[in-house]
């Protein structure tokens, strides 16, 4: 149904620095928990 949130099937990656590998992997392994604590709008505002 359009407008409803759901986790995508599969995965994608574009780029990460080798020095950030552990941080990157930790993010992937914990992204469901991470996204349950902070809305997209909150996270996007922090990036800006």
CSV table of N, CA, C and O in Angstrom, one decimal:
chain,number,residue,atom,x,y,z
A,1,UNK,N,0.8,-1.2,0.0
A,1,UNK,CA,0.0,0.0,0.0
A,1,UNK,C,0.9,1.2,0.0
A,1,UNK,O,1.8,1.4,0.9
A,2,UNK,N,0.7,2.2,-0.9
A,2,UNK,CA,1.6,3.4,-1.0
A,2,UNK,C,1.5,4.2,0.3
A,2,UNK,O,0.5,4.3,0.9
A,3,UNK,N,2.7,4.7,0.7
A,3,UNK,CA,2.8,5.5,1.9
A,3,UNK,C,3.0,4.8,3.2
A,3,UNK,O,3.3,5.4,4.2
A,4,UNK,N,3.0,3.4,3.1
A,4,UNK,CA,3.3,2.6,4.3
A,4,UNK,C,4.7,2.3,4.4
A,4,UNK,O,5.3,2.0,3.3
A,5,UNK,N,5.3,2.3,5.6
A,5,UNK,CA,6.7,1.9,5.7
A,5,UNK,C,6.9,0.4,5.7
A,5,UNK,O,6.1,-0.3,6.2
A,6,UNK,N,7.9,0.0,5.0
A,6,UNK,CA,8.3,-1.5,5.1
A,6,UNK,C,9.8,-1.6,4.8
A,6,UNK,O,10.4,-0.7,4.1
A,7,UNK,N,10.4,-2.6,5.3
A,7,UNK,CA,11.9,-2.8,5.0
A,7,UNK,C,12.0,-3.4,3.6
A,7,UNK,O,11.2,-4.2,3.2
A,8,UNK,N,12.9,-2.9,2.9
A,8,UNK,CA,13.1,-3.3,1.5
A,8,UNK,C,13.6,-4.8,1.4
A,8,UNK,O,14.2,-5.2,2.4
A,9,UNK,N,13.4,-5.4,0.4
A,9,UNK,CA,14.0,-6.7,0.1
A,9,UNK,C,15.4,-6.5,-0.4
A,9,UNK,O,15.6,-5.6,-1.2
A,10,UNK,N,16.3,-7.3,0.1
A,10,UNK,CA,17.7,-7.2,-0.4
A,10,UNK,C,18.5,-6.0,0.2
A,10,UNK,O,18.1,-5.6,1.3
A,11,UNK,N,19.5,-5.5,-0.4
A,11,UNK,CA,20.3,-4.5,0.2
A,11,UNK,C,21.0,-3.7,-1.0
A,11,UNK,O,21.0,-4.1,-2.1
A,12,UNK,N,21.7,-2.6,-0.6
A,12,UNK,CA,22.5,-1.9,-1.5
A,12,UNK,C,23.6,-1.1,-0.8
A,12,UNK,O,23.5,-0.9,0.4
A,13,UNK,N,24.6,-0.9,-1.5
A,13,UNK,CA,25.8,-0.2,-0.9
A,13,UNK,C,26.4,0.7,-2.1
A,13,UNK,O,26.4,0.2,-3.2
A,14,UNK,N,26.8,1.9,-1.7
A,14,UNK,CA,27.4,2.7,-2.7
A,14,UNK,C,28.9,3.0,-2.5
A,14,UNK,O,29.7,2.9,-3.4
A,15,UNK,N,29.2,3.3,-1.2
A,15,UNK,CA,30.6,3.6,-0.9
A,15,UNK,C,30.8,3.7,0.6
A,15,UNK,O,29.9,4.1,1.3
A,16,UNK,N,32.0,3.2,1.0
A,16,UNK,CA,32.4,3.5,2.4
A,16,UNK,C,33.9,3.5,2.5
A,16,UNK,O,34.5,2.8,1.7
A,17,UNK,N,34.4,4.3,3.4
A,17,UNK,CA,35.9,4.3,3.5
A,17,UNK,C,36.3,3.1,4.3
A,17,UNK,O,35.7,2.7,5.3
A,18,UNK,N,37.4,2.5,3.9
A,18,UNK,CA,37.9,1.3,4.6
A,18,UNK,C,38.1,1.6,6.1
A,18,UNK,O,37.9,0.7,6.9
A,19,UNK,N,38.5,2.8,6.4
A,19,UNK,CA,38.8,3.1,7.8
A,19,UNK,C,37.5,3.1,8.6
A,19,UNK,O,37.5,3.1,9.9
A,20,UNK,N,36.3,3.2,7.9
A,20,UNK,CA,35.0,3.2,8.6
A,20,UNK,C,34.3,1.9,8.6
A,20,UNK,O,33.1,1.8,8.9
A,21,UNK,N,35.0,0.8,8.2
A,21,UNK,CA,34.4,-0.5,8.0
A,21,UNK,C,33.6,-1.0,9.2
A,21,UNK,O,32.5,-1.4,9.1
A,22,UNK,N,34.2,-0.9,10.4
A,22,UNK,CA,33.6,-1.4,11.6
A,22,UNK,C,32.3,-0.6,11.9
A,22,UNK,O,31.3,-1.2,12.3
A,23,UNK,N,32.4,0.7,11.8
A,23,UNK,CA,31.2,1.6,12.0
A,23,UNK,C,30.1,1.2,11.0
A,23,UNK,O,28.9,1.2,11.4
A,24,UNK,N,30.5,1.0,9.8
A,24,UNK,CA,29.5,0.7,8.7
A,24,UNK,C,28.8,-0.6,9.0
A,24,UNK,O,27.6,-0.7,8.9
A,25,UNK,N,29.6,-1.6,9.3
A,25,UNK,CA,29.0,-2.9,9.6
A,25,UNK,C,28.1,-2.9,10.8
A,25,UNK,O,27.0,-3.5,10.8
A,26,UNK,N,28.5,-2.2,11.8
A,26,UNK,CA,27.7,-2.0,13.0
A,26,UNK,C,26.4,-1.4,12.7
A,26,UNK,O,25.3,-1.8,13.2
A,27,UNK,N,26.4,-0.4,11.8
A,27,UNK,CA,25.2,0.3,11.4
A,27,UNK,C,24.2,-0.7,10.7
A,27,UNK,O,23.0,-0.7,11.0
A,28,UNK,N,24.8,-1.4,9.8
A,28,UNK,CA,24.0,-2.4,9.0
A,28,UNK,C,23.3,-3.4,10.0
A,28,UNK,O,22.1,-3.7,9.9
A,29,UNK,N,24.1,-3.9,10.9
A,29,UNK,CA,23.6,-5.0,11.8
A,29,UNK,C,22.5,-4.4,12.7
A,29,UNK,O,21.7,-5.2,13.2
A,30,UNK,N,22.6,-3.1,13.0
A,30,UNK,CA,21.7,-2.5,14.0
A,30,UNK,C,20.7,-1.5,13.4
A,30,UNK,O,20.1,-0.8,14.1
A,31,UNK,N,20.5,-1.5,12.0
A,31,UNK,CA,19.7,-0.5,11.4
A,31,UNK,C,18.2,-0.6,11.8
A,31,UNK,O,17.6,0.4,11.9
A,32,UNK,N,17.7,-1.8,12.0
A,32,UNK,CA,16.3,-1.9,12.4
A,32,UNK,C,16.1,-1.2,13.7
A,32,UNK,O,15.1,-0.4,13.9
A,33,UNK,N,16.9,-1.5,14.7
A,33,UNK,CA,16.8,-0.9,16.0
A,33,UNK,C,17.0,0.7,15.9
A,33,UNK,O,16.3,1.4,16.4
A,34,UNK,N,18.1,1.0,15.1
A,34,UNK,CA,18.4,2.5,14.9
A,34,UNK,C,17.1,3.2,14.4
A,34,UNK,O,16.8,4.3,14.9
A,35,UNK,N,16.5,2.7,13.4
A,35,UNK,CA,15.4,3.3,12.7
A,35,UNK,C,14.1,3.3,13.6
A,35,UNK,O,13.2,4.0,13.3
A,36,UNK,N,14.1,2.4,14.6
A,36,UNK,CA,12.9,2.4,15.4
A,36,UNK,C,13.0,3.4,16.5
A,36,UNK,O,12.0,3.8,17.1
A,37,UNK,N,14.2,4.0,16.7
A,37,UNK,CA,14.4,5.0,17.7
A,37,UNK,C,14.4,6.4,17.2
A,37,UNK,O,14.2,7.4,18.0
A,38,UNK,N,14.6,6.6,15.9
A,38,UNK,CA,14.7,7.9,15.3
A,38,UNK,C,13.9,8.0,14.0
A,38,UNK,O,14.1,7.1,13.2
A,39,UNK,N,13.1,9.0,13.8
A,39,UNK,CA,12.3,9.0,12.5
A,39,UNK,C,13.3,9.5,11.4
A,39,UNK,O,14.3,10.0,11.6
A,40,UNK,N,12.8,9.2,10.2
A,40,UNK,CA,13.6,9.6,9.0
A,40,UNK,C,13.7,11.1,9.1
A,40,UNK,O,14.8,11.6,8.8
A,41,UNK,N,12.7,11.9,9.4
A,41,UNK,CA,12.7,13.3,9.4
A,41,UNK,C,13.8,13.8,10.4
A,41,UNK,O,14.6,14.7,10.1
A,42,UNK,N,13.9,13.2,11.6
A,42,UNK,CA,14.9,13.5,12.6
A,42,UNK,C,16.3,13.3,12.1
A,42,UNK,O,17.2,14.1,12.2
A,43,UNK,N,16.5,12.1,11.5
A,43,UNK,CA,17.8,11.7,11.0
A,43,UNK,C,18.2,12.6,9.8
A,43,UNK,O,19.4,13.1,9.8
A,44,UNK,N,17.3,12.9,9.0
A,44,UNK,CA,17.6,13.8,7.8
A,44,UNK,C,18.0,15.2,8.3
A,44,UNK,O,18.9,15.8,7.8
A,45,UNK,N,17.2,15.7,9.3
A,45,UNK,CA,17.5,17.0,9.8
A,45,UNK,C,18.9,17.1,10.4
A,45,UNK,O,19.6,18.1,10.3
A,46,UNK,N,19.4,16.0,11.1
A,46,UNK,CA,20.7,15.9,11.6
A,46,UNK,C,21.8,16.0,10.5
A,46,UNK,O,22.8,16.6,10.7
A,47,UNK,N,21.5,15.3,9.4
A,47,UNK,CA,22.5,15.3,8.3
A,47,UNK,C,22.6,16.6,7.7
A,47,UNK,O,23.7,17.0,7.2
A,48,UNK,N,21.5,17.4,7.7
A,48,UNK,CA,21.6,18.8,7.1
A,48,UNK,C,22.4,19.7,7.9
A,48,UNK,O,23.1,20.6,7.5
